Short mmCIF file of C-alpha atoms and ligand atoms in Angstrom, two decimals:
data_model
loop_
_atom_site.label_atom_id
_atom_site.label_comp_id
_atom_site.label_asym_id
_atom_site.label_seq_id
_atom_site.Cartn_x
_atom_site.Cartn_y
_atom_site.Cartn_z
CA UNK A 1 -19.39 9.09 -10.35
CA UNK A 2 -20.63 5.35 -10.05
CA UNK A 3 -22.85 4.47 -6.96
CA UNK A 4 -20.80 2.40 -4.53
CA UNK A 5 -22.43 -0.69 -3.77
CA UNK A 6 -21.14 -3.33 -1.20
CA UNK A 7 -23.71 -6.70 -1.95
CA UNK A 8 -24.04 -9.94 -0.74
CA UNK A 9 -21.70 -11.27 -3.60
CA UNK A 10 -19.01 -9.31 -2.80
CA UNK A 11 -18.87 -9.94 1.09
CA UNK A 12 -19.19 -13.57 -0.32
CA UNK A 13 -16.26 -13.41 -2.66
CA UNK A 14 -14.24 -11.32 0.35
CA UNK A 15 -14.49 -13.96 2.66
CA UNK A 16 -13.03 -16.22 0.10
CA UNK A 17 -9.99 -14.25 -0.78
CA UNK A 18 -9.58 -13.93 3.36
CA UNK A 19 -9.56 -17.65 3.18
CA UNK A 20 -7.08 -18.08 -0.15
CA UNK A 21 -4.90 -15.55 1.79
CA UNK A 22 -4.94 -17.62 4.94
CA UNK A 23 -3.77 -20.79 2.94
CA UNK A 24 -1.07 -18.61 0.99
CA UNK A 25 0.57 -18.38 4.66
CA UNK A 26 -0.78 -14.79 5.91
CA UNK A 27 -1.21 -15.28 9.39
CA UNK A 28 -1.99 -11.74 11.57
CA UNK A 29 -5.61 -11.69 12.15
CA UNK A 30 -5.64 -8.08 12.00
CA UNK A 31 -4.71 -7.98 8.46
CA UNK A 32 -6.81 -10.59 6.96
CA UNK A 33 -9.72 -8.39 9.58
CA UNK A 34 -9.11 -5.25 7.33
CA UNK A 35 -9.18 -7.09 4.17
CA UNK A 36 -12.04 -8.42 4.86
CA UNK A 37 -13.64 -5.45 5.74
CA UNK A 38 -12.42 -3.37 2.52
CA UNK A 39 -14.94 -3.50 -0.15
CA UNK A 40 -11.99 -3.86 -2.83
CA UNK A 41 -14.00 -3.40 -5.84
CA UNK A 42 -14.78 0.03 -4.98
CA UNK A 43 -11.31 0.89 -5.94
CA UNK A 44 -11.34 -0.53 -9.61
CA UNK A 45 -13.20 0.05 -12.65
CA UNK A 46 -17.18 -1.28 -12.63
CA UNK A 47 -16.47 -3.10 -15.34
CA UNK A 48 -13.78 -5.61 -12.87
CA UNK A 49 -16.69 -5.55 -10.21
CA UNK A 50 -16.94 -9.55 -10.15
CA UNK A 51 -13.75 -10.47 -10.47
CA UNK A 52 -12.06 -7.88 -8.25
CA UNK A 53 -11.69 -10.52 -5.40
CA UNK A 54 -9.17 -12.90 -7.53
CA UNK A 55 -6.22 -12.52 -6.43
CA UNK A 56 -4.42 -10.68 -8.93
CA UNK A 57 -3.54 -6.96 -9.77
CA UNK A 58 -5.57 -4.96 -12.06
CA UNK A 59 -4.95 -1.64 -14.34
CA UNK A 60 -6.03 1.16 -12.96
CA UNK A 61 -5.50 4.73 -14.25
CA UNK A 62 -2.20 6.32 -15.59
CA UNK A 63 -0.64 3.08 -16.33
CA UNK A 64 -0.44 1.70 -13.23
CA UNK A 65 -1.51 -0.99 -11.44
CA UNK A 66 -3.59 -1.82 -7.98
CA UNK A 67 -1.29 -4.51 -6.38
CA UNK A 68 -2.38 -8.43 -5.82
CA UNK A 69 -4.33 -8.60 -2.44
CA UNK A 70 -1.67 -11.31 -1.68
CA UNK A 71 0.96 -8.79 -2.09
CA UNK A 72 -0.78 -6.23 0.22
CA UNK A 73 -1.43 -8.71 3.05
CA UNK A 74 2.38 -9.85 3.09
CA UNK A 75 3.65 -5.89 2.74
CA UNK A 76 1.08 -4.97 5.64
CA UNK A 77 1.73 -7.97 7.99
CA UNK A 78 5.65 -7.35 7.85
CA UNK A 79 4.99 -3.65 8.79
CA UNK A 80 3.91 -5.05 12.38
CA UNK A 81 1.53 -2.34 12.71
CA UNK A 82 0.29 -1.24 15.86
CA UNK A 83 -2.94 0.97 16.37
CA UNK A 84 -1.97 5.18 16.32
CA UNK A 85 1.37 5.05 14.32
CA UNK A 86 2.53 7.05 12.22
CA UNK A 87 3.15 5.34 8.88
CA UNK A 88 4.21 6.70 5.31
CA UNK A 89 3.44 5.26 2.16
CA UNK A 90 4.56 5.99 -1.16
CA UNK A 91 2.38 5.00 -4.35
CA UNK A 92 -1.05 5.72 -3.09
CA UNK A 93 -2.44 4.22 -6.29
CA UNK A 94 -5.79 2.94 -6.36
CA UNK A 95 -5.47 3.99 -2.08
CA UNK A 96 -6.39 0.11 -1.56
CA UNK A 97 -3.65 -0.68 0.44
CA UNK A 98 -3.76 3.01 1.99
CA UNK A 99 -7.00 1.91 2.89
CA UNK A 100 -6.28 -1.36 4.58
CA UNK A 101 -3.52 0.32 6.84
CA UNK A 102 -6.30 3.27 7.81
CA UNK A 103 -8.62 0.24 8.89
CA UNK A 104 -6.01 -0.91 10.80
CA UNK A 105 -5.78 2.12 13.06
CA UNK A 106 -2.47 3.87 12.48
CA UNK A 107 -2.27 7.55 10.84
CA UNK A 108 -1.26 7.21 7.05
CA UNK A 109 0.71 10.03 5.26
CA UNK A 110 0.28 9.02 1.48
CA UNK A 111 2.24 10.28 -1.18
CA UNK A 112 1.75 9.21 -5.12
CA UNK A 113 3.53 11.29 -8.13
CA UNK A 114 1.23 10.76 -10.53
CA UNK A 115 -1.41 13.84 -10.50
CA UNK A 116 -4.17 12.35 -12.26
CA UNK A 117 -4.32 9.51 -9.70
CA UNK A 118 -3.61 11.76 -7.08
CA UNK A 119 -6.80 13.66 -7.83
CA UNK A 120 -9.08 10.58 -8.21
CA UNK A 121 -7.82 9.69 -4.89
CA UNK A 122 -8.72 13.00 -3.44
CA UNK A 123 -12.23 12.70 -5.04
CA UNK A 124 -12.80 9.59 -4.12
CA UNK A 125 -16.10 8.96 -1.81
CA UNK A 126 -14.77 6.48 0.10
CA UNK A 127 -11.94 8.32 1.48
CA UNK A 128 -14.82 9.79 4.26
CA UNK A 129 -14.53 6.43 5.80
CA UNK A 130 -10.98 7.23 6.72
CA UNK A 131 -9.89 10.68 8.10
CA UNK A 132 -6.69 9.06 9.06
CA UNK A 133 -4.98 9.22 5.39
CA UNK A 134 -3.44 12.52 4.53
CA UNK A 135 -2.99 12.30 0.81
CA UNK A 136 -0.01 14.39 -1.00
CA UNK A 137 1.30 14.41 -4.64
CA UNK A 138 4.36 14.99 -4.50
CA UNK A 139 8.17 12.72 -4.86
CA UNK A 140 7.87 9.81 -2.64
CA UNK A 141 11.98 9.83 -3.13
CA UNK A 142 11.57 12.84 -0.98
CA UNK A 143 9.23 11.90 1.89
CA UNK A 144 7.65 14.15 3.85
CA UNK A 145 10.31 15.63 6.06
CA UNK A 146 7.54 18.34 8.28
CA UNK A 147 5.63 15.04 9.27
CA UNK A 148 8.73 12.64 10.05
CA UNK A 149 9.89 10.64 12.09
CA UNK A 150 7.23 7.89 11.11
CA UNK A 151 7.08 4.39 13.06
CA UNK A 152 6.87 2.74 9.81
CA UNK A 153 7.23 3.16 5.61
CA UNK A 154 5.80 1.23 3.07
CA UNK A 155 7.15 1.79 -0.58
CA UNK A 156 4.34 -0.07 -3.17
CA UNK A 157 6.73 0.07 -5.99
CA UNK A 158 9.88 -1.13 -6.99
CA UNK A 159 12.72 0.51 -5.80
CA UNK A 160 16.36 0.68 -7.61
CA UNK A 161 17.78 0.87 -4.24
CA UNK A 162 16.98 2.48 -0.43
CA UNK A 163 15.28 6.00 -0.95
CA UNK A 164 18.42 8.12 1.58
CA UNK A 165 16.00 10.69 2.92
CA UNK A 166 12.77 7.96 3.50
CA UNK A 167 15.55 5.95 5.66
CA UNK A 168 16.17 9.48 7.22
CA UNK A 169 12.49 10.01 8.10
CA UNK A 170 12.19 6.32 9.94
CA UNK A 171 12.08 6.50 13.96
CA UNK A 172 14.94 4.54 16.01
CA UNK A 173 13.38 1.00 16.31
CA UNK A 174 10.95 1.68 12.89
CA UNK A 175 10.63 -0.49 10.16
CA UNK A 176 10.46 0.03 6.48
CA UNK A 177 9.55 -2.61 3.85
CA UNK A 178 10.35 -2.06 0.60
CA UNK A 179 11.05 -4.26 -2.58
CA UNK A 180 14.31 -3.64 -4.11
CA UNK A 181 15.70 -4.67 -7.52
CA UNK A 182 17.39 -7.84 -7.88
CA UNK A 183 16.72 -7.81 -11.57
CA UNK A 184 14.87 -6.25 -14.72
CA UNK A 185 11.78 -7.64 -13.64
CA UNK A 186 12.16 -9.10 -10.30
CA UNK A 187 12.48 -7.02 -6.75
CA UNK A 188 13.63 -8.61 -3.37
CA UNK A 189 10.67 -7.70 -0.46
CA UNK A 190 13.12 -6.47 2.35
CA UNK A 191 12.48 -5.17 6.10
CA UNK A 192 15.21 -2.96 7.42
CA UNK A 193 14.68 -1.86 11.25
CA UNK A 194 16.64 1.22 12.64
CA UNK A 195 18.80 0.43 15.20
CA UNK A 196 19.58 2.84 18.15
CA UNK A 197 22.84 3.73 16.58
CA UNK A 198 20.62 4.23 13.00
CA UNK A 199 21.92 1.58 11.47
CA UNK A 200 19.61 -0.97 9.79
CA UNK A 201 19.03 -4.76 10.84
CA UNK A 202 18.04 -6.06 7.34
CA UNK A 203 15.60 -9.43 6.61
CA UNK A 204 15.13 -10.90 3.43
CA UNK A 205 11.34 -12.36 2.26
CA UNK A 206 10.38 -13.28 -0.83
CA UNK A 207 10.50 -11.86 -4.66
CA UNK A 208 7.81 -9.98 -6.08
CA UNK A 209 7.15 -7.77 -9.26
CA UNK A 210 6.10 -3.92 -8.73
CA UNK A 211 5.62 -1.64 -11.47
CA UNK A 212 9.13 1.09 -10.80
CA UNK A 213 9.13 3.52 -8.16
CA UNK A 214 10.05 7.01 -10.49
CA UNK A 215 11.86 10.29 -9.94
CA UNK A 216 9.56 13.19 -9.82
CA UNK A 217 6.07 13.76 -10.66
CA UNK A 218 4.18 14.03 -13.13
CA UNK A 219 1.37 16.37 -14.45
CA UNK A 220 -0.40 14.64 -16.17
N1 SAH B 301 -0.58 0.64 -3.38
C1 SAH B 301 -1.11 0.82 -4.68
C2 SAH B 301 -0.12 0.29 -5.69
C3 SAH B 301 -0.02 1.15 -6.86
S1 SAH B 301 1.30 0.77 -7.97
C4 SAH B 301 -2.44 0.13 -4.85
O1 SAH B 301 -2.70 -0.84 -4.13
O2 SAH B 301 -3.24 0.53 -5.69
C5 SAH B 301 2.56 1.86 -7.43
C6 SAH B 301 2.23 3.32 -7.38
O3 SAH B 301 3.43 4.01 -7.03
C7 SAH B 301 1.80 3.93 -8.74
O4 SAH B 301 0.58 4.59 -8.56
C8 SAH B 301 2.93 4.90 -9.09
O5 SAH B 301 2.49 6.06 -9.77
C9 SAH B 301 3.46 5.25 -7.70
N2 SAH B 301 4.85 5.76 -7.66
C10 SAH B 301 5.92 5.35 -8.37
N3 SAH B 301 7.01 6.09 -8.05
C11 SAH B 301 6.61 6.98 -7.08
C12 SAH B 301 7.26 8.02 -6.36
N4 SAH B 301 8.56 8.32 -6.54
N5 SAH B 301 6.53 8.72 -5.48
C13 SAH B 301 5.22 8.47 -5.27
N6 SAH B 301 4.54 7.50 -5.94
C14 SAH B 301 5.22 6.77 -6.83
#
């Protein structure tokens, strides 16, 4: 395991990307506060450690990806998040942006289906920092019913439509974003609020790419 190491350079570098993000129209102080306070290199390989602050994804393990800093500012200052909510996210990932919503106070129920990133997570030193995340492998289709109703879900990948049982799991007067296929390539990033009678109140933002959110798990 690599030492973690948060320099001079890469507070310098942070502050920048806080800055970029500011001029790309991300407004809430208290997300651009826990990106700036994430040492996001930690969560990539060493060989990325000078250009992890660009604003871009990166491979990670199993295929996947560790989304675009822009992208987890916009998906995190949608949520609305206020300090001691519950909030479920599928595709832990890298746990970057599981990360940035534990720095931001609430309680984060994590789920990703792929088991070899699952158990990096769970090894991970830096997860200490945050005993708010519980971390499950499991089907984030499913959700995790014992721990529901959340105040908020997040869904990090691309979903062909709205997950029934995550919808199910959302409090009256919850929100869930989630980007939903418009095209092959292309997904629509939507927030849906439950109404008292549990129907949704739906807003449309912007298009984004996400690698597919998948049925199952998988072992490997
Ligand atoms: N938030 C992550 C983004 C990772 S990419 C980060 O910042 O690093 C999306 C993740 O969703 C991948 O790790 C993928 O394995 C996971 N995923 C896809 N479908 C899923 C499902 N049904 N349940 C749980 N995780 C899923």
């Amino acid at each position: 395991m690599r030492e973690l190491k948060d320099e001079y350079i890469h507070k310098g570098l942070r502050k920048q990307l806080v800055d970029l993000l500011r001029t790309k129209g991300i407004t809430d102080e208290t997300v651009l506060n826990a990106i700036g306070s994430i040492p996001r290199h930690f969560f990539l390989d060493s060989a990325f450690d000078r250009i992890a602050y660009e604003d871009r994804a990166f491979p990670i393990a199993a295929d996947q990806t560790i989304s675009q800093p822009y992208t987890v500012a916009y998906q995190t200052q949608l949520l609305q998040l206020k300090k001691g909510e519950k909030v479920l996210e599928i595709g832990t990932g890298s746990m970057y942006q599981t990360s940035v919503l534990a720095a931001m106070g609430v309680k984060v129920y994590t789920i990703e289906r792929q088991k070899q990133l699952y158990d990096l997570t769970k090894r991970f030193p830096f997860k200490t920092e945050y005993p708010n995340i519980h971390f499950h492998f499991g089907d984030g289709f499913e959700g995790i019913p014992e721990e529901a109703p959340f105040h908020k879900i997040l869904i990090t990948a691309a979903a062909p439509k709205i997950p029934e049982k995550l919808w199910e799991q959302l409090k009256v007067g919850g929100k869930m974003v989630i980007p939903v296929d418009e095209s092959d390539s292309t997904q629509r990033m939507l927030r849906l609020t439950k109404k008292k009678d549990g129907k949704e109140k739906r807003e449309s933002f912007d298009e984004f790419s996400f690698v597919p959110m998948l049925e199952g798990k998988s072992q490997q």
